[in-house]
Tab-separated table of C-alpha atoms in Angstrom:
chain	number	residue	atom	x	y	z
A	1	UNK	CA	-2.300	-187.574	201.564
A	2	UNK	CA	1.073	-189.194	201.670
A	3	UNK	CA	0.535	-192.009	199.088
A	4	UNK	CA	-1.736	-192.177	196.022
A	5	UNK	CA	-5.362	-192.681	196.651
A	6	UNK	CA	-6.516	-196.337	197.096
A	7	UNK	CA	-8.916	-197.702	194.360
A	8	UNK	CA	-11.692	-197.509	196.765
A	9	UNK	CA	-10.976	-193.925	197.843
A	10	UNK	CA	-10.311	-193.103	194.012
A	11	UNK	CA	-13.699	-194.324	193.255
A	12	UNK	CA	-15.368	-192.454	195.892
A	13	UNK	CA	-13.812	-189.198	194.793
A	14	UNK	CA	-14.910	-189.960	191.229
A	15	UNK	CA	-18.545	-190.074	192.412
A	16	UNK	CA	-18.033	-186.793	194.362
A	17	UNK	CA	-17.086	-185.151	191.016
A	18	UNK	CA	-20.415	-186.249	189.888
A	19	UNK	CA	-22.822	-185.634	192.414
A	20	UNK	CA	-24.335	-182.362	193.365
A	21	UNK	CA	-24.847	-181.550	197.429
A	22	UNK	CA	-28.134	-182.105	199.069
A	23	UNK	CA	-29.584	-180.574	202.103
A	24	UNK	CA	-29.205	-182.747	205.245
A	25	UNK	CA	-28.674	-182.002	208.896
A	26	UNK	CA	-25.788	-179.870	209.736
A	27	UNK	CA	-23.412	-182.494	211.326
A	28	UNK	CA	-23.894	-185.029	208.470
A	29	UNK	CA	-20.973	-185.673	206.214
A	30	UNK	CA	-21.545	-184.841	202.523
A	31	UNK	CA	-19.176	-185.391	199.339
A	32	UNK	CA	-19.210	-182.251	197.154
A	33	UNK	CA	-19.344	-182.664	193.522
A	34	UNK	CA	-20.199	-180.039	190.854
A	35	UNK	CA	-22.374	-182.399	188.644
A	36	UNK	CA	-22.794	-182.575	185.174
A	37	UNK	CA	-25.652	-180.177	184.829
A	38	UNK	CA	-24.707	-176.467	183.714
A	39	UNK	CA	-26.409	-173.333	183.332
A	40	UNK	CA	-26.507	-171.106	180.210
A	41	UNK	CA	-23.032	-169.904	180.904
A	42	UNK	CA	-21.434	-173.251	181.145
A	43	UNK	CA	-21.246	-173.066	185.016
A	44	UNK	CA	-22.177	-176.279	186.869
A	45	UNK	CA	-25.432	-175.745	188.581
A	46	UNK	CA	-24.185	-177.983	191.505
A	47	UNK	CA	-21.292	-175.350	192.382
A	48	UNK	CA	-23.800	-172.739	192.181
A	49	UNK	CA	-25.973	-174.328	194.597
A	50	UNK	CA	-23.201	-174.971	196.873
A	51	UNK	CA	-22.635	-171.335	196.882
A	52	UNK	CA	-25.955	-170.240	197.282
A	53	UNK	CA	-26.245	-172.673	200.388
A	54	UNK	CA	-22.879	-172.377	202.136
A	55	UNK	CA	-21.880	-168.859	200.891
A	56	UNK	CA	-22.643	-167.495	204.342
A	57	UNK	CA	-20.044	-169.432	205.857
A	58	UNK	CA	-17.362	-168.295	203.431
A	59	UNK	CA	-17.609	-171.787	201.572
A	60	UNK	CA	-17.542	-171.139	197.722
A	61	UNK	CA	-17.182	-173.495	194.592
A	62	UNK	CA	-16.988	-170.263	192.060
A	63	UNK	CA	-16.171	-166.860	192.525
A	64	UNK	CA	-18.086	-163.677	191.662
A	65	UNK	CA	-15.449	-162.420	188.797
A	66	UNK	CA	-17.040	-163.842	185.769
A	67	UNK	CA	-14.158	-162.813	183.609
A	68	UNK	CA	-11.565	-165.098	185.658
A	69	UNK	CA	-10.775	-168.807	185.994
A	70	UNK	CA	-8.676	-169.650	189.066
A	71	UNK	CA	-6.252	-172.662	188.909
A	72	UNK	CA	-5.768	-174.786	191.982
A	73	UNK	CA	-3.523	-177.530	192.680
A	74	UNK	CA	-3.721	-180.205	195.539
A	75	UNK	CA	-0.394	-181.096	196.774
A	76	UNK	CA	-0.865	-184.284	198.685
A	77	UNK	CA	2.485	-185.902	197.865
A	78	UNK	CA	5.536	-184.965	195.258
A	79	UNK	CA	5.630	-186.933	192.172
A	80	UNK	CA	7.993	-184.799	190.169
A	81	UNK	CA	5.694	-182.591	188.275
A	82	UNK	CA	5.169	-179.698	190.370
A	83	UNK	CA	8.698	-178.193	189.103
A	84	UNK	CA	7.396	-178.131	185.603
A	85	UNK	CA	3.816	-176.928	186.451
A	86	UNK	CA	5.455	-174.068	188.242
A	87	UNK	CA	7.737	-173.446	185.205
A	88	UNK	CA	4.788	-172.954	183.029
A	89	UNK	CA	2.828	-171.199	185.353
A	90	UNK	CA	5.643	-168.621	185.383
A	91	UNK	CA	6.030	-168.574	181.559
A	92	UNK	CA	2.396	-167.819	181.196
A	93	UNK	CA	2.551	-165.328	183.988
A	94	UNK	CA	-0.540	-167.065	186.044
A	95	UNK	CA	-0.741	-167.395	189.720
A	96	UNK	CA	-2.253	-170.301	191.270
A	97	UNK	CA	-3.494	-171.741	194.644
A	98	UNK	CA	-1.615	-174.647	196.098
A	99	UNK	CA	-3.325	-176.508	198.654
A	100	UNK	CA	-0.561	-178.269	200.956
A	101	UNK	CA	-0.897	-181.338	203.242
A	102	UNK	CA	1.110	-181.235	206.352
A	103	UNK	CA	3.309	-184.039	204.900
A	104	UNK	CA	4.091	-181.981	201.733
A	105	UNK	CA	4.729	-178.835	203.640
A	106	UNK	CA	7.229	-180.538	205.895
A	107	UNK	CA	9.160	-182.311	203.010
A	108	UNK	CA	9.148	-180.091	200.022
A	109	UNK	CA	10.420	-176.827	201.449
A	110	UNK	CA	12.159	-175.905	198.151
A	111	UNK	CA	9.066	-176.257	196.157
A	112	UNK	CA	6.893	-174.643	198.739
A	113	UNK	CA	9.321	-171.737	199.033
A	114	UNK	CA	9.107	-171.214	195.033
A	115	UNK	CA	5.416	-171.298	195.472
A	116	UNK	CA	5.626	-168.280	197.776
A	117	UNK	CA	8.545	-166.519	196.036
A	118	UNK	CA	6.756	-166.862	192.546
A	119	UNK	CA	3.703	-165.193	193.891
A	120	UNK	CA	1.204	-168.049	194.281
A	121	UNK	CA	-1.235	-168.622	197.200
A	122	UNK	CA	-0.715	-171.226	199.630
A	123	UNK	CA	-3.930	-173.250	200.778
A	124	UNK	CA	-4.459	-175.623	203.569
A	125	UNK	CA	-5.638	-179.288	202.793
A	126	UNK	CA	-5.020	-180.509	206.321
A	127	UNK	CA	-2.151	-181.732	208.225
A	128	UNK	CA	-2.966	-185.318	207.845
A	129	UNK	CA	-5.627	-185.083	204.994
A	130	UNK	CA	-8.209	-186.500	207.419
A	131	UNK	CA	-11.920	-186.398	206.663
A	132	UNK	CA	-12.881	-183.062	208.174
A	133	UNK	CA	-16.465	-183.859	208.858
A	134	UNK	CA	-15.514	-186.648	210.766
A	135	UNK	CA	-13.700	-184.937	213.425
A	136	UNK	CA	-14.984	-183.379	216.493
A	137	UNK	CA	-14.455	-179.486	216.826
A	138	UNK	CA	-11.301	-179.958	218.689
A	139	UNK	CA	-9.924	-182.491	216.419
A	140	UNK	CA	-10.925	-180.501	213.610
A	141	UNK	CA	-9.196	-177.154	215.032
A	142	UNK	CA	-6.031	-179.166	215.543
A	143	UNK	CA	-5.941	-180.749	211.968
A	144	UNK	CA	-6.545	-177.346	210.235
A	145	UNK	CA	-4.590	-174.983	212.653
A	146	UNK	CA	-1.661	-177.161	213.355
A	147	UNK	CA	-0.765	-176.781	209.691
A	148	UNK	CA	-1.550	-173.158	209.605
A	149	UNK	CA	0.909	-172.597	212.592
A	150	UNK	CA	3.630	-174.844	210.894
A	151	UNK	CA	3.321	-172.919	207.504
A	152	UNK	CA	3.458	-169.683	209.739
A	153	UNK	CA	6.395	-170.708	211.505
A	154	UNK	CA	8.573	-172.432	208.911
A	155	UNK	CA	7.591	-170.027	205.780
A	156	UNK	CA	6.278	-166.926	207.531
A	157	UNK	CA	3.051	-167.354	205.502
A	158	UNK	CA	-0.271	-167.027	206.802
A	159	UNK	CA	-2.891	-169.056	204.914
A	160	UNK	CA	-6.336	-168.230	204.563
A	161	UNK	CA	-7.993	-170.817	201.951
A	162	UNK	CA	-9.026	-174.391	202.741
A	163	UNK	CA	-10.057	-177.231	200.828
A	164	UNK	CA	-11.378	-180.230	202.674
A	165	UNK	CA	-10.028	-183.685	201.388
A	166	UNK	CA	-11.799	-185.338	198.841
A	167	UNK	CA	-14.437	-182.666	198.937
A	168	UNK	CA	-16.006	-184.116	202.150
A	169	UNK	CA	-17.690	-181.610	204.494
A	170	UNK	CA	-20.575	-180.678	206.692
A	171	UNK	CA	-22.432	-177.415	207.451
A	172	UNK	CA	-21.133	-177.635	210.854
A	173	UNK	CA	-17.645	-178.102	209.332
A	174	UNK	CA	-17.812	-175.145	207.360
A	175	UNK	CA	-19.235	-173.095	209.989
A	176	UNK	CA	-16.314	-174.115	212.269
A	177	UNK	CA	-13.595	-173.502	209.514
A	178	UNK	CA	-15.082	-169.977	209.132
A	179	UNK	CA	-14.406	-169.493	212.903
A	180	UNK	CA	-10.914	-170.349	212.504
A	181	UNK	CA	-10.811	-167.634	210.005
A	182	UNK	CA	-10.616	-169.676	206.820
A	183	UNK	CA	-12.731	-169.595	203.630
A	184	UNK	CA	-13.271	-172.810	202.097
A	185	UNK	CA	-12.760	-173.321	198.198
A	186	UNK	CA	-14.499	-176.192	196.466
A	187	UNK	CA	-14.357	-176.310	192.695
A	188	UNK	CA	-16.557	-175.799	189.630
A	189	UNK	CA	-14.272	-178.160	187.441
A	190	UNK	CA	-12.391	-181.301	187.994
A	191	UNK	CA	-11.405	-184.487	186.400
A	192	UNK	CA	-10.067	-187.884	187.279
A	193	UNK	CA	-6.438	-186.805	186.931
A	194	UNK	CA	-4.841	-188.109	190.159
A	195	UNK	CA	-4.613	-191.840	189.182
A	196	UNK	CA	-0.903	-191.889	188.531
A	197	UNK	CA	-0.886	-195.509	186.919
A	198	UNK	CA	-3.844	-194.542	184.670
A	199	UNK	CA	-3.314	-191.072	183.424
A	200	UNK	CA	-5.837	-189.342	181.217
A	201	UNK	CA	-5.237	-189.198	177.559
A	202	UNK	CA	-3.523	-185.734	176.766
A	203	UNK	CA	-5.846	-184.773	173.918
A	204	UNK	CA	-8.857	-185.571	175.681
A	205	UNK	CA	-7.732	-183.857	178.870
A	206	UNK	CA	-7.031	-180.674	177.035
A	207	UNK	CA	-10.292	-180.741	175.375
A	208	UNK	CA	-11.979	-181.248	178.737
A	209	UNK	CA	-10.305	-178.534	180.365
A	210	UNK	CA	-10.968	-176.033	177.283
A	211	UNK	CA	-14.570	-176.925	176.928
A	212	UNK	CA	-15.549	-176.747	180.460
A	213	UNK	CA	-14.473	-173.097	180.858
A	214	UNK	CA	-16.914	-170.713	182.493
A	215	UNK	CA	-16.706	-167.504	184.058
A	216	UNK	CA	-15.730	-167.628	187.991
A	217	UNK	CA	-14.543	-171.042	187.375
A	218	UNK	CA	-12.220	-172.687	190.193
A	219	UNK	CA	-10.429	-175.583	188.457
A	220	UNK	CA	-9.278	-178.400	190.709
A	221	UNK	CA	-5.985	-180.116	189.478
A	222	UNK	CA	-3.545	-182.468	190.960
A	223	UNK	CA	0.010	-181.868	190.607
A	224	UNK	CA	1.070	-185.646	190.501
A	225	UNK	CA	-0.456	-185.760	187.375
A	226	UNK	CA	2.075	-186.016	184.040
A	227	UNK	CA	-0.870	-185.062	181.836
A	228	UNK	CA	-1.640	-181.987	183.627
A	229	UNK	CA	2.111	-180.934	183.517
A	230	UNK	CA	2.172	-181.579	179.761
A	231	UNK	CA	-0.923	-179.845	178.628
A	232	UNK	CA	-1.071	-177.091	181.198
A	233	UNK	CA	0.568	-174.384	179.090
A	234	UNK	CA	-1.781	-175.222	176.000
A	235	UNK	CA	-4.920	-175.345	178.364
A	236	UNK	CA	-4.050	-171.761	179.632
A	237	UNK	CA	-3.756	-170.370	176.030
A	238	UNK	CA	-6.975	-171.965	175.050
A	239	UNK	CA	-8.836	-170.537	178.251
A	240	UNK	CA	-7.238	-167.134	177.520
A	241	UNK	CA	-8.358	-167.308	173.881
A	242	UNK	CA	-11.985	-167.799	174.959
A	243	UNK	CA	-11.564	-164.318	176.919
A	244	UNK	CA	-10.887	-165.504	180.365
A	245	UNK	CA	-8.324	-164.031	182.670
A	246	UNK	CA	-5.997	-166.182	184.672
């Protein structure tokens, strides 16, 4: 993703946050969403269903560690907020996963090196941010592994986690990514934070991040968000005050 999402693409991603997965043929493209229904532990049932259905392909929307919350950031393009986010993570002693596109990995070497040096995990978000389930097997392998090899050569870092752009996937895609040596990570919390011209209210965003906490959570955040940069430290404090490890 070299530029902010278009209105149409953004609307599609909003819908994906709200709709749980359904069972269809293995090659059919699906849009992941954790949904709004939660279980007694406040975990979205859509995320649990995804784990149950696709865990056999090393594809997950939550983790088994019910004491921990994992923060992840999608890095499509730089908007000036990644360094402050890294500052906060360092101050709070939190390690996150940063999912890089090829454009980001090529252009933002100072920030990527800092992520590695400060102990964060780099993830694969596709060389060109393509819709992975729309690619044939050779194209998918090229989209994933060309970035894998670039990051290995440039940074000496071997990635092992993948997040398909916009949460678009198919069963065949998940299976092929597993064969490429990747674990696919979706999420169990996300909100509309990527629209740079229409950023969420900081107070409401902080309340949403805090009230959505659940064991094994994978939080999807975007580093282009000024709101995320502003409230991240307090959000971490709030999650820890509920007894979670980050």
